[in-house]
Coordinates of C-alpha atoms (C1' of nucleotides) in Angstrom, one line a residue:
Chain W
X999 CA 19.8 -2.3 -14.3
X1000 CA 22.5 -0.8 -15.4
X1001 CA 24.9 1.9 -14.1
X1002 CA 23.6 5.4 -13.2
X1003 CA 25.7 8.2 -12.1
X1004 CA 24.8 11.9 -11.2
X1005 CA 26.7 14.3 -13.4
X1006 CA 27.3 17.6 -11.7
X1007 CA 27.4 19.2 -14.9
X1008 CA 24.1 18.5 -16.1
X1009 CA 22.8 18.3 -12.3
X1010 CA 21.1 15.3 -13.1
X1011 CA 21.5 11.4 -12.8
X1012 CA 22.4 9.8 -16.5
X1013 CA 23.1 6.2 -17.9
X1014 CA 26.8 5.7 -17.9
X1015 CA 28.1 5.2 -21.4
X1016 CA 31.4 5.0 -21.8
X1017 CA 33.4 6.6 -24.9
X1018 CA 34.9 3.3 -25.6
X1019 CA 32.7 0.4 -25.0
X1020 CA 34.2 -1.5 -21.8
X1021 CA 37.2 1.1 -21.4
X1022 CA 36.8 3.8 -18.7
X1023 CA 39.0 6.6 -17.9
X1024 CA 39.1 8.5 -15.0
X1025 CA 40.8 10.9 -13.6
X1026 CA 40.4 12.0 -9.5
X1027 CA 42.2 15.0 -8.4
X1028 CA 44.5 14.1 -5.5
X1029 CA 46.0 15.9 -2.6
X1030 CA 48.4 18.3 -2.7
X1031 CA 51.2 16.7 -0.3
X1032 CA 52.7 19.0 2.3
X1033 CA 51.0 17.9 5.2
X1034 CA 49.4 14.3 6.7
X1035 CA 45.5 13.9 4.9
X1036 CA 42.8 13.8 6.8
X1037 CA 39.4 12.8 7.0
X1038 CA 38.2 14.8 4.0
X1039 CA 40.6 13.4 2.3
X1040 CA 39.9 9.6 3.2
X1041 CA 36.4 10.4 2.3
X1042 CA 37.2 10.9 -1.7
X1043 CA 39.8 8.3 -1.7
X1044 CA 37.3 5.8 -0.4
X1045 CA 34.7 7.3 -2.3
X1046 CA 36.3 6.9 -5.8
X1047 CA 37.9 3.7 -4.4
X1048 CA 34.3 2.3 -4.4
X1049 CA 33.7 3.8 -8.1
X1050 CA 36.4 2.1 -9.1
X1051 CA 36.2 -1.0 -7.6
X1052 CA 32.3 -1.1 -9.0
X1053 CA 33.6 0.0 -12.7
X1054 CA 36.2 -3.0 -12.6
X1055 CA 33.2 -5.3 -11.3
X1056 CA 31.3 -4.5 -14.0
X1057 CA 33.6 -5.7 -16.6
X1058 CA 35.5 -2.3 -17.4
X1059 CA 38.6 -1.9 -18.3
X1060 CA 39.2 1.4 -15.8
X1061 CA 42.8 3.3 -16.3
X1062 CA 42.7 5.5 -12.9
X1063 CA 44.2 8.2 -12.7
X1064 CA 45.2 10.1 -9.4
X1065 CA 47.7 12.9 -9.3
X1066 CA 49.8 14.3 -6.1
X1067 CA 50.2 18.3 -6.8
X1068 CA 54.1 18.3 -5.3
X1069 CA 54.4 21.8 -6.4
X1070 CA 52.9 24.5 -4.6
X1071 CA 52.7 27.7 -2.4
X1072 CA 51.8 25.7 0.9
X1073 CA 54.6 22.8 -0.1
X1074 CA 57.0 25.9 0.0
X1075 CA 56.2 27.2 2.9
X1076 CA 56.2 24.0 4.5
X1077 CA 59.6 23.1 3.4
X1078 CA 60.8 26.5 4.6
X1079 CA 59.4 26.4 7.8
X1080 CA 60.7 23.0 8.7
X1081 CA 64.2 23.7 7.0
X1082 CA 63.6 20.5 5.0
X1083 CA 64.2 19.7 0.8
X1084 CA 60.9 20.4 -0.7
X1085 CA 61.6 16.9 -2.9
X1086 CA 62.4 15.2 0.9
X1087 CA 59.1 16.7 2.1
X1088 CA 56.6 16.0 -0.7
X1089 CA 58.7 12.1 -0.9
X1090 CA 57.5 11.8 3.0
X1091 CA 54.3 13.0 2.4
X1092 CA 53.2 10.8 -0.3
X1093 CA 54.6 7.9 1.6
X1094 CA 52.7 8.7 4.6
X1095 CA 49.2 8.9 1.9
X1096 CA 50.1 5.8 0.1
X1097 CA 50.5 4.2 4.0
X1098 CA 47.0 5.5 5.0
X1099 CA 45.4 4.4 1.7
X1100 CA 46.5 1.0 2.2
X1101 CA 44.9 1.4 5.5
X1102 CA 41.7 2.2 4.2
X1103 CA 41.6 -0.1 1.6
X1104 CA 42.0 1.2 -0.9
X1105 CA 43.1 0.5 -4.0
X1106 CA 46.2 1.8 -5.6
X1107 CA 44.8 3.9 -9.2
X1108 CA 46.5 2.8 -12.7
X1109 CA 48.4 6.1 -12.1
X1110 CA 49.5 8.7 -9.7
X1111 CA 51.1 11.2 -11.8
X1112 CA 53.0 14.1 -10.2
X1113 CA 53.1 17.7 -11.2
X1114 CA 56.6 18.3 -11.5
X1115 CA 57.1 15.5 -14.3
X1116 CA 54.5 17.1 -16.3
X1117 CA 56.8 20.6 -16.7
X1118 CA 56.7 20.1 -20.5
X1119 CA 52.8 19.5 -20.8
X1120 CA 52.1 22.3 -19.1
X1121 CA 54.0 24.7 -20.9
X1122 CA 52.3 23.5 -24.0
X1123 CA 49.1 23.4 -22.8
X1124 CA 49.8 26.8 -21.5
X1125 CA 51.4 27.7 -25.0
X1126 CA 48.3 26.6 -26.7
X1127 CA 46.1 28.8 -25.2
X1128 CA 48.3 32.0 -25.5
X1129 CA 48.1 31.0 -29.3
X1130 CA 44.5 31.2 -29.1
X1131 CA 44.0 34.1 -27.8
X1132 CA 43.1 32.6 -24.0
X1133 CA 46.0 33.9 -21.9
X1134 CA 47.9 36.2 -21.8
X1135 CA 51.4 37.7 -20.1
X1136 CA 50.4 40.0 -17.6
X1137 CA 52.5 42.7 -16.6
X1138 CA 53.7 41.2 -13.6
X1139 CA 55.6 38.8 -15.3
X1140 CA 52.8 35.8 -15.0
X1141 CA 50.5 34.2 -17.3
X1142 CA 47.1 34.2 -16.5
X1143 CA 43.6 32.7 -18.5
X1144 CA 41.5 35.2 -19.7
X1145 CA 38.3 33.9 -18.7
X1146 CA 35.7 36.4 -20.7
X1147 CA 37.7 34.0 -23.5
X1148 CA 35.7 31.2 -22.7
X1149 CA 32.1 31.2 -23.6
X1150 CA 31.3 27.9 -21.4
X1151 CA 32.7 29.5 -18.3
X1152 CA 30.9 28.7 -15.3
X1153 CA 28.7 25.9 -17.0
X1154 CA 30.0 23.4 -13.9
X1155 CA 29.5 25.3 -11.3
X1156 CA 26.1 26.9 -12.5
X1157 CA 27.7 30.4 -11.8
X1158 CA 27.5 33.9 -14.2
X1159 CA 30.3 35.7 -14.9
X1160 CA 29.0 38.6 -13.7
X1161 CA 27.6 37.5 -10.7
X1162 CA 30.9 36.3 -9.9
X1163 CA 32.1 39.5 -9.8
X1164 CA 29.6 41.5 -8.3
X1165 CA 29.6 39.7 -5.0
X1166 CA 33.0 38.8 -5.7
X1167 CA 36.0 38.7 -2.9
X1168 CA 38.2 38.2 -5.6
X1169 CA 41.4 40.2 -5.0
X1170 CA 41.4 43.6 -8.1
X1171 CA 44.6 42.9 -9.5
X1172 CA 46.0 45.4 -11.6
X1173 CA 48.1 42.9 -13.9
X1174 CA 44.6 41.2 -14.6
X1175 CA 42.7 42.2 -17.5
X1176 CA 39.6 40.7 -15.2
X1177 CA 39.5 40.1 -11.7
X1178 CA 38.8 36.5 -12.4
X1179 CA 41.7 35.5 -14.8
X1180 CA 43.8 33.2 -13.0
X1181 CA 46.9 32.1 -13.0
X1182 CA 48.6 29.6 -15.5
X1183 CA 51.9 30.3 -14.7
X1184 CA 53.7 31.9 -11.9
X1185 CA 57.1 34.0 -12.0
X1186 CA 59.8 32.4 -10.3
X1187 CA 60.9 34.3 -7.1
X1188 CA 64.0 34.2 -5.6
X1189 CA 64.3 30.9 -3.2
X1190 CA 61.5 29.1 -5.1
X1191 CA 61.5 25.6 -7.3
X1192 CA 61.4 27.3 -10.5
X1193 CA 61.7 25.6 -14.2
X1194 CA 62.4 26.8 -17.5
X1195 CA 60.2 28.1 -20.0
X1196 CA 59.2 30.6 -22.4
X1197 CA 57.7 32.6 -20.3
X1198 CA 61.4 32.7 -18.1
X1199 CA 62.1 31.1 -14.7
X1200 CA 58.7 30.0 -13.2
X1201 CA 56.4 27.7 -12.2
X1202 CA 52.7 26.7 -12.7
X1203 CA 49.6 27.3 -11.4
X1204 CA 47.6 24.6 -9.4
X1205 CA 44.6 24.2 -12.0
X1206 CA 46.9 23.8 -15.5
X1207 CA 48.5 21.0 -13.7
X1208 CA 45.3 18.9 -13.9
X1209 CA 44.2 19.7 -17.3
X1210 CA 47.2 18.6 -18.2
X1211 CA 47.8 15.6 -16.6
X1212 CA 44.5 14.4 -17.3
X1213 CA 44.5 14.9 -21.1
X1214 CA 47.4 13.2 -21.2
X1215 CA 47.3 10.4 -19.4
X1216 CA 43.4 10.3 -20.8
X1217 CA 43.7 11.9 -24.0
X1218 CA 41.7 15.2 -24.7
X1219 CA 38.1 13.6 -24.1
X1220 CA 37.8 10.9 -21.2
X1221 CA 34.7 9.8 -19.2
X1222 CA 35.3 10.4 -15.3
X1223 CA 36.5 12.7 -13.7
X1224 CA 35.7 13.7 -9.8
X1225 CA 36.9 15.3 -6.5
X1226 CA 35.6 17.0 -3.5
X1227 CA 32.5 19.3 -3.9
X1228 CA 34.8 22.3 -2.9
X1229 CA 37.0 21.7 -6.2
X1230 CA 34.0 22.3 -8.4
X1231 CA 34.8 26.5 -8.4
X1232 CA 37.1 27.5 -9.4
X1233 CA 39.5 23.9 -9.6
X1234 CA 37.4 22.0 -12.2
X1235 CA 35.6 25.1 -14.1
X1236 CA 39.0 26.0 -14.9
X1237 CA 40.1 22.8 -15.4
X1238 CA 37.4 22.7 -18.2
X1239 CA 38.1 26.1 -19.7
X1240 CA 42.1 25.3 -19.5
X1241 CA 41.4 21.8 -21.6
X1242 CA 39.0 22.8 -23.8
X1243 CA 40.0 26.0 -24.9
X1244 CA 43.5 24.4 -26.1
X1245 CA 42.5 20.6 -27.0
X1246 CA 39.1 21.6 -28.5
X1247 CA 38.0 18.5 -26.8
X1248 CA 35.1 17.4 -24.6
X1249 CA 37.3 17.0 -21.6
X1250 CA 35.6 15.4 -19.3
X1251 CA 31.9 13.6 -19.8
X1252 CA 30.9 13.1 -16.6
X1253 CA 31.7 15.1 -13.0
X1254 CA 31.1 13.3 -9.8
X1255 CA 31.6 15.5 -6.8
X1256 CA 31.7 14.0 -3.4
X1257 CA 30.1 15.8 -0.3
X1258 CA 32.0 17.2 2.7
X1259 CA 32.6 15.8 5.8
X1260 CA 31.8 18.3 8.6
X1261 CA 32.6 18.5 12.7
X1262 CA 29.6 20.0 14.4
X1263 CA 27.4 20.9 11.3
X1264 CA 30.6 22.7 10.0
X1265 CA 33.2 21.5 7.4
X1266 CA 35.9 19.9 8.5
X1267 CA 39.1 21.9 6.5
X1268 CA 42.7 22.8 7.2
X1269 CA 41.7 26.5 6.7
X1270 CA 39.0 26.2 9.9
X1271 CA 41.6 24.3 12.0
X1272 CA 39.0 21.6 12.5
X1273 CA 40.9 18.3 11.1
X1274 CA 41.7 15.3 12.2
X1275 CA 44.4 13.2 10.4
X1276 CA 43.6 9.6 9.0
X1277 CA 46.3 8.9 11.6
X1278 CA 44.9 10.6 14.3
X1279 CA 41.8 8.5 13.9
X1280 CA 43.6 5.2 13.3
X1281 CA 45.6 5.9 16.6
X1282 CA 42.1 5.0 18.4
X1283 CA 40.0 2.9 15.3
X1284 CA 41.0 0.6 13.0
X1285 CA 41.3 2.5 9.8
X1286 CA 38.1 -0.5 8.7
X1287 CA 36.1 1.7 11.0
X1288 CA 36.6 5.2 9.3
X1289 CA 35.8 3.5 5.8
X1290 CA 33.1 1.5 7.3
X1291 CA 31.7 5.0 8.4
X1292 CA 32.3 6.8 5.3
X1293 CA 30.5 4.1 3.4
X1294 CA 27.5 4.2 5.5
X1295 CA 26.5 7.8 4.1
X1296 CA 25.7 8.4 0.4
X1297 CA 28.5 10.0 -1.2
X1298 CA 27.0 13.2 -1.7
X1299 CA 25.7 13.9 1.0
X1300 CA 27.2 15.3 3.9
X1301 CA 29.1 13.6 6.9
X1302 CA 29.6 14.5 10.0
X1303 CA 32.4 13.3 12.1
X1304 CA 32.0 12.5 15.9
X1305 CA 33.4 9.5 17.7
X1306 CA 30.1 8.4 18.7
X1307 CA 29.6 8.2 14.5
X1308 CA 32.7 6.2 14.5
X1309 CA 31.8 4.0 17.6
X1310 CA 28.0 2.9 16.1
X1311 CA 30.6 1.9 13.0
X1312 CA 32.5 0.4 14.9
X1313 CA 30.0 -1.4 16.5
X1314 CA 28.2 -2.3 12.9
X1315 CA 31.5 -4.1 11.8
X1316 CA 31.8 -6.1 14.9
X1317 CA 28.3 -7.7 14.3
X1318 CA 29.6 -8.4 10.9
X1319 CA 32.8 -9.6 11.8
X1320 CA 30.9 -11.7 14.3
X1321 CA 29.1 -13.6 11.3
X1322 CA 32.7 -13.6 9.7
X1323 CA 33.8 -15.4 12.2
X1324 CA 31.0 -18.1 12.9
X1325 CA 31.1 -18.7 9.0
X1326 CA 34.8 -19.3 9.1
X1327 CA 34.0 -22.2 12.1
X1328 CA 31.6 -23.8 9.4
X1329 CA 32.4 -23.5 6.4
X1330 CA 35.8 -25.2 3.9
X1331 CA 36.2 -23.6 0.9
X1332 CA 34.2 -20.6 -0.1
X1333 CA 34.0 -19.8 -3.8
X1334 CA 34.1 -16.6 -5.5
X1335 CA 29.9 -16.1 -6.7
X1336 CA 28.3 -13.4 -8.6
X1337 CA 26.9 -10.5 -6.2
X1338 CA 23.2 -10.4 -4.9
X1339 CA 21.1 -8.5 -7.5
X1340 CA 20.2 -6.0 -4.2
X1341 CA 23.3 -5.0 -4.3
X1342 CA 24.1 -4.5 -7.6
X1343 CA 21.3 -2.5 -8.2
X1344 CA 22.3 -0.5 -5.2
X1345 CA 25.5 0.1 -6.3
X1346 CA 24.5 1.2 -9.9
X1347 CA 21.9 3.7 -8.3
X1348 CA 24.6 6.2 -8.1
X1349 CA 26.7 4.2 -6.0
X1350 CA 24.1 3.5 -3.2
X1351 CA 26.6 2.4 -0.6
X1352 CA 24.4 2.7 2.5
X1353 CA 21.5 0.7 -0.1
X1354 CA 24.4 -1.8 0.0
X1355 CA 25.3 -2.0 3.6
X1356 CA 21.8 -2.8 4.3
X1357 CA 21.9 -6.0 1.9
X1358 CA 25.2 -6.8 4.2
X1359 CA 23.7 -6.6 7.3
X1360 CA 20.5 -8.7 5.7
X1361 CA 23.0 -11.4 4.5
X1362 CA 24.5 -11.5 7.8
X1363 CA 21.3 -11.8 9.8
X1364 CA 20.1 -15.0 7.1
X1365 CA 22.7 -16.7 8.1
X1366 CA 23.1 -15.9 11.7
X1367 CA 19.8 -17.3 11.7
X1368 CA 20.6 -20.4 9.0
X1369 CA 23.3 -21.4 11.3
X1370 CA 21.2 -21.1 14.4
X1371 CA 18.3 -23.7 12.6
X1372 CA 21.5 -25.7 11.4
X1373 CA 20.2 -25.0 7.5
X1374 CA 22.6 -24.7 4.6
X1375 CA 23.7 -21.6 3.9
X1376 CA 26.4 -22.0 1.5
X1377 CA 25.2 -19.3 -1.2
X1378 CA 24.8 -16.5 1.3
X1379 CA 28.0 -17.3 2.8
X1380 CA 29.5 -16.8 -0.8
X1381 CA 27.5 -13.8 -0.9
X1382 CA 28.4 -12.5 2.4
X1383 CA 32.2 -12.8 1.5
X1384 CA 31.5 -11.4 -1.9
X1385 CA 29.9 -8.3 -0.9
X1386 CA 32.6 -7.6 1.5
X1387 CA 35.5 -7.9 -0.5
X1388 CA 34.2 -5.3 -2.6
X1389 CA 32.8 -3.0 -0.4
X1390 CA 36.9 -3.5 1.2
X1391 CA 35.4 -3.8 4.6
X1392 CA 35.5 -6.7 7.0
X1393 CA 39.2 -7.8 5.4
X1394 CA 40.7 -8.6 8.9
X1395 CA 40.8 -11.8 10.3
X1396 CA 37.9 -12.3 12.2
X1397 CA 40.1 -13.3 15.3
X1398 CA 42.9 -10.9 15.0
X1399 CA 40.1 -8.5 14.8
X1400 CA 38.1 -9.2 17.6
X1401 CA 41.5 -9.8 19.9
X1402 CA 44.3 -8.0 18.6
X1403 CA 47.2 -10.3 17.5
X1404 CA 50.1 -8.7 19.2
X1405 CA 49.7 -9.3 22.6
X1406 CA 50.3 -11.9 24.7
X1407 CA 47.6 -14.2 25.6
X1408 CA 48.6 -16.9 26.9
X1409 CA 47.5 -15.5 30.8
X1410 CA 43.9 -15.4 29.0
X1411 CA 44.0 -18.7 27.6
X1412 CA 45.0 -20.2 31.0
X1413 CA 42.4 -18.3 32.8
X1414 CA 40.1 -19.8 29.9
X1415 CA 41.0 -23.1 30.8
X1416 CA 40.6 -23.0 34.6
X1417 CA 37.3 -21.6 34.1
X1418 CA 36.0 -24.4 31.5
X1419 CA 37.5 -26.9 34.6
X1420 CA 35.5 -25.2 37.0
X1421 CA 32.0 -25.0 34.5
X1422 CA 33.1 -29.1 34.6
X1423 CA 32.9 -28.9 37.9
X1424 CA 29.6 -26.6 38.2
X1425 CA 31.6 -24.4 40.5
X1426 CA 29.8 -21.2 38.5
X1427 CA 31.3 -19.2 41.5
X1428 CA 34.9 -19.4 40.4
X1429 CA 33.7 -20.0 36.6
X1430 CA 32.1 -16.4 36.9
X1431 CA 34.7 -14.9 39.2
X1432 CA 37.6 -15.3 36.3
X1433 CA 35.2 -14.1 33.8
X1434 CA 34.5 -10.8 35.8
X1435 CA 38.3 -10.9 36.3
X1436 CA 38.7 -10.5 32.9
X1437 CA 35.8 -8.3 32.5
X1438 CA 37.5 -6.0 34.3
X1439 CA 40.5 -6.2 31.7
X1440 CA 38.5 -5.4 29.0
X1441 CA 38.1 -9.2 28.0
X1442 CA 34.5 -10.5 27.6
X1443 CA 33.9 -14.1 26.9
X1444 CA 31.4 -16.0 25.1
X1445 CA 30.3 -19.6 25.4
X1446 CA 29.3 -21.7 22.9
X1447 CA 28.9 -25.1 22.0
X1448 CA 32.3 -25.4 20.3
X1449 CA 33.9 -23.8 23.8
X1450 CA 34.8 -20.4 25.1
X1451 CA 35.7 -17.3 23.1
X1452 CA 36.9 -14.2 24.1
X1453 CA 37.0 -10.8 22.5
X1454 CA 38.3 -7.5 23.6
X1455 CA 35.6 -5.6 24.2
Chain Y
rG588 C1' 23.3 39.3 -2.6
rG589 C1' 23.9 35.1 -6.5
rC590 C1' 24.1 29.8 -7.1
rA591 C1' 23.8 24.7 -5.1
rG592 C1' 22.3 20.9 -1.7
rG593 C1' 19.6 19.6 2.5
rG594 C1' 15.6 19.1 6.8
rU595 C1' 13.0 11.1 7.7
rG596 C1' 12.2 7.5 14.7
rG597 C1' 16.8 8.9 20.8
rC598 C1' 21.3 9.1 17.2
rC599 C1' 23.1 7.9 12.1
rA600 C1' 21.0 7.0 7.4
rA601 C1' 18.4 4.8 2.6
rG602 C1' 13.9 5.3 -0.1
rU603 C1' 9.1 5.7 -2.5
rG604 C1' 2.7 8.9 -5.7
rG605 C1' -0.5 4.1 -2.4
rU606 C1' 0.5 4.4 4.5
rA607 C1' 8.7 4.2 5.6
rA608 C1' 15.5 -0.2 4.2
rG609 C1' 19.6 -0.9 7.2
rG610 C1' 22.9 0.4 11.4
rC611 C1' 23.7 2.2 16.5
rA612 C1' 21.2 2.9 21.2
rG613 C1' 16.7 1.1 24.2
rA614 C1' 12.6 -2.4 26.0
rG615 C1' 10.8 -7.3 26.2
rG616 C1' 11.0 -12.8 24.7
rU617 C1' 14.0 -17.2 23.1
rC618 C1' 18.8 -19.5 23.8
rU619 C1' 22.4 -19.9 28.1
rG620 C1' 24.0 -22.6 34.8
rC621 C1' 24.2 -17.1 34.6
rA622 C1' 26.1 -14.0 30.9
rA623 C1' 28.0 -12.7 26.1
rA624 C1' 26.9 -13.6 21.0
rA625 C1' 22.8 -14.8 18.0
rU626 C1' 17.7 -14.6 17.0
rC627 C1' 12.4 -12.8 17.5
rU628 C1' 9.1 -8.8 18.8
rC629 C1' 8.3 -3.5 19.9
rC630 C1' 9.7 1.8 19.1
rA631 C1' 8.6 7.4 12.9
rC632 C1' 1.9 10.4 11.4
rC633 C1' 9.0 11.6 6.9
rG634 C1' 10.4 20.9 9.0
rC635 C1' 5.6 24.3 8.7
rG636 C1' 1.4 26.0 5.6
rG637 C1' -1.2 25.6 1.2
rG638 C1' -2.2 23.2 -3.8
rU639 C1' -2.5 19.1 -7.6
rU640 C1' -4.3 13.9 -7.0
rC641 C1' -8.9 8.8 -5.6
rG642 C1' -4.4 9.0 -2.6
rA643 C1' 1.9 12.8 -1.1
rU644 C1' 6.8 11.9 3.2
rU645 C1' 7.6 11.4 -2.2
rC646 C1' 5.0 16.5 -7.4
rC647 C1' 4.0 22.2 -7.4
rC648 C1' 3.9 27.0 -4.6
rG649 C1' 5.0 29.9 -0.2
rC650 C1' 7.5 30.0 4.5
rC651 C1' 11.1 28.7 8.4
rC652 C1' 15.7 26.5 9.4
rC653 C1' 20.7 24.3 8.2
rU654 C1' 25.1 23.7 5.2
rG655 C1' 28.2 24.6 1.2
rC656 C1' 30.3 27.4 -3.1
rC657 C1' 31.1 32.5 -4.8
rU658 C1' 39.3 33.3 -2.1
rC659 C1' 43.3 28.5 -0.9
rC660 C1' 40.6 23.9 0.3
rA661 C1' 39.1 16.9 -0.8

RNA sequence: GGCAGGGUGGCCAAGUGGUAAGGCAGAGGUCUGCAAAAUCUCCACCGCGGGUUCGAUUCCCGCCCCUGCCUCCA
């Protein structure tokens, strides 16, 4: 079987073909950095994470490209309002991303281009399509896209024109030749990050910056490109009119749009209030959890966040972590094996991640039981550890997992041993009086034939 | 109003024209000194009403309900 995406712009799911046979480019709009990202924002990250991962399994040689948008209304406002340097602020910010991305798991793209250091594509880009005929200088000093320039406009987002603006809530603009021209470039005010170019003092709008990043990091007609559901209109049907108006390309081939994740039935955005930071999250679950969760949903569909979501996670990677950590008390030297043909075709479907998570789970259980009956199990093992490293979930030492590795534990570990002397002895009473001891600490032991364990619980 | 995507067991969530993966939770059994872990067994008439079909949860029509986009948003 091979790889099968669905392409929001035909609606439908397709044969991936590459334009160059075993190249891939893609291109994932990323976040725009004046504030922490939260769980919306883990959930395309670990999304395309898993795209790319599965591209680079299957032989491809993927450029990825992610941008950080470091120019922007909310940066400034953000800057002002904490009397910081907007460069210090958007520097801190994409720290603070790059730390909970390496939480997640997930893998750094071929490129994270940033907006300002693509001034002088922009301008040409921008340039380009005034030459055409495609934007224009409005009278308030900016330069806006004339969409009625575009014939394709809307194709993405399966919207008319018209209909746009008949139920529109589209500010009327009187510097707009149509209500739904947007902006390319802005005028500088006074106080604002502002850079040179024919148009005077300025700086540009948020979709130009993609099309032009994209294209040329990509070139004019690349494969992937993706990003929340929310950036379909207006972000990427501009995108596409932007591009193709003033490369003539294809831009992009295919559009992969991740679902929403949602608190209460509701989406979960910085506009609603109703967020939650990666961090806040990691402050109570390992960040395994919150991609463990994410994964366990198919990417277009929605998500909604609750703790109890994150605790039946939770518990989900413990029972793996459990195999994890009876394998790693059997077994020397595990070797690198092709994937189970479940999973592969799971992940081709469209990136069937829950599809794949139940051929996890069905590994684990094989050789829970294998190990129980004493059988060999040496190719599920391989398998086991195979599917995991690329899914990027159980990567923790099963140990420092289950109890933590920065506390001290030697008080357990003496407790342990008193309590094996007394099991020696068949005093059960005191045996089970230090294990409800520890119970009562949070500390829940197991016994088994190689001697006693312990996990927090 | 326009457009898009949904409604599957207590919860989450795959999937298929021929009677429904997996996870969490629950019940019982095995194992264990007892537990824990593991394992086994059990737990769904797939929103409602029609239609097509030998047969539909899966296709078509109608209805109800939910969410999203149509403004910045991942």
């Amino acid at each position: 079987m091979s790889l099968q995406l669905h392409n929001s712009l035909t609606g439908k799911k397709e044969v991936f073909k590459p334009i160059e046979a075993g190249k891939v480019g893609m291109y994932i709009c990323g976040v725009t950095v004046y504030d922490y990202s939260h769980v919306g924002h883990a959930r395309v990250m670990v999304v395309f994470d898993i795209v790319y991962r599965w591209l680079k399994q299957l032989g491809y040689d993927v450029n990825y490209v992610r941008n950080f948008t470091d120019v922007d209304d909310k940066i400034i406002a953000r800057a002002a309002e904490s009397n910081i340097d907007i460069q210090a602020l958007t520097d801190e910010m994409i720290d603070a991303f790059h730390q909970d991305m390496d939480g997640l798991e997930c893998l750094r793209p071929s490129l994270e281009p940033r907006a300002t250091t693509h001034m002088d594509e922009m301008i040409a880009m921008i340039e380009a399509l005034i030459a055409r005929d495609c934007a224009y200088v409005s009278s308030s000093g900016d330069v806006l896209y004339a969409v009625r320039s575009f014939e394709g406009y809307g194709q993405l987002s399966g919207k008319d024109i018209d209909d746009l603006e008949s139920g529109s809530r589209v500010d009327v603009d009187e510097s707009k030749r149509d209500p739904l021209d947007f902006v390319l470039w802005k005028k500088a005010k006074k106080g604002e990050p502002s850079w040179d170019s024919p148009w005077g003092q300025g700086r540009p709008g948020w979709h130009i910056e993609c099309s032009a990043m994209s294209c040329k990091h990509l070139g004019n007609t690349f494969d992937i490109h993706g990003g929340g559901m929310d950036l379909k209109f207006p972000h990427h049907e501009n995108e596409i009119a932007q591009a193709r108006a003033a490369n003539d390309g294809q831009f992009a081939r295919y559009w992969l749009h991740n679902g929403f994740v949602n608190i209460n039935a509701e989406k979960m955005s910085k506009s609603l209030g109703n967020f939650f930071t990666i961090r806040e999250v990691t402050e109570n679950f390992h960040p395994e959890v919150l991609r463990m969760f994410i994964l366990g949903t198919h990417y277009r569909s929605p998500l909604d966040f609750s703790d109890a979501a994150l605790d039946a996670a939770k518990a989900g990677l413990d029972r793996l972590y459990e195999t994890k950590r009876r394998i790693g008390e059997t077994t020397t030297g595990i070797e690198q094996v092709s994937l189970p043909q479940g999973f592969c075709d799971a992940l081709n479907d469209d990136f069937n991640t829950p599809e794949a998570l139940a051929e996890v789970f069905e590994c684990s259980r094989r050789i829970n039981k294998a190990l129980d009956a004493e059988e060999d199990v040496s190719t599920d093992i391989q398998y086991f550890a195979a599917m995991l490293a690329l899914l990027g979930i159980v990567q923790q030492d099963a140990a420092s997992w289950f109890q933590g590795n920065d506390e001290d534990t030697d008080a357990i570990e003496k407790l342990l041993a008193e309590r094996m002397q007394a099991k020696k002895n068949r005093d059960f009473a005191r045996a089970d009086a230090i294990r409800d001891t520890l119970k009562a600490q949070g500390i829940v032991l197991e016994d088994t034939a190689s001697g006693t364990t312990w996990k927090r619980g």
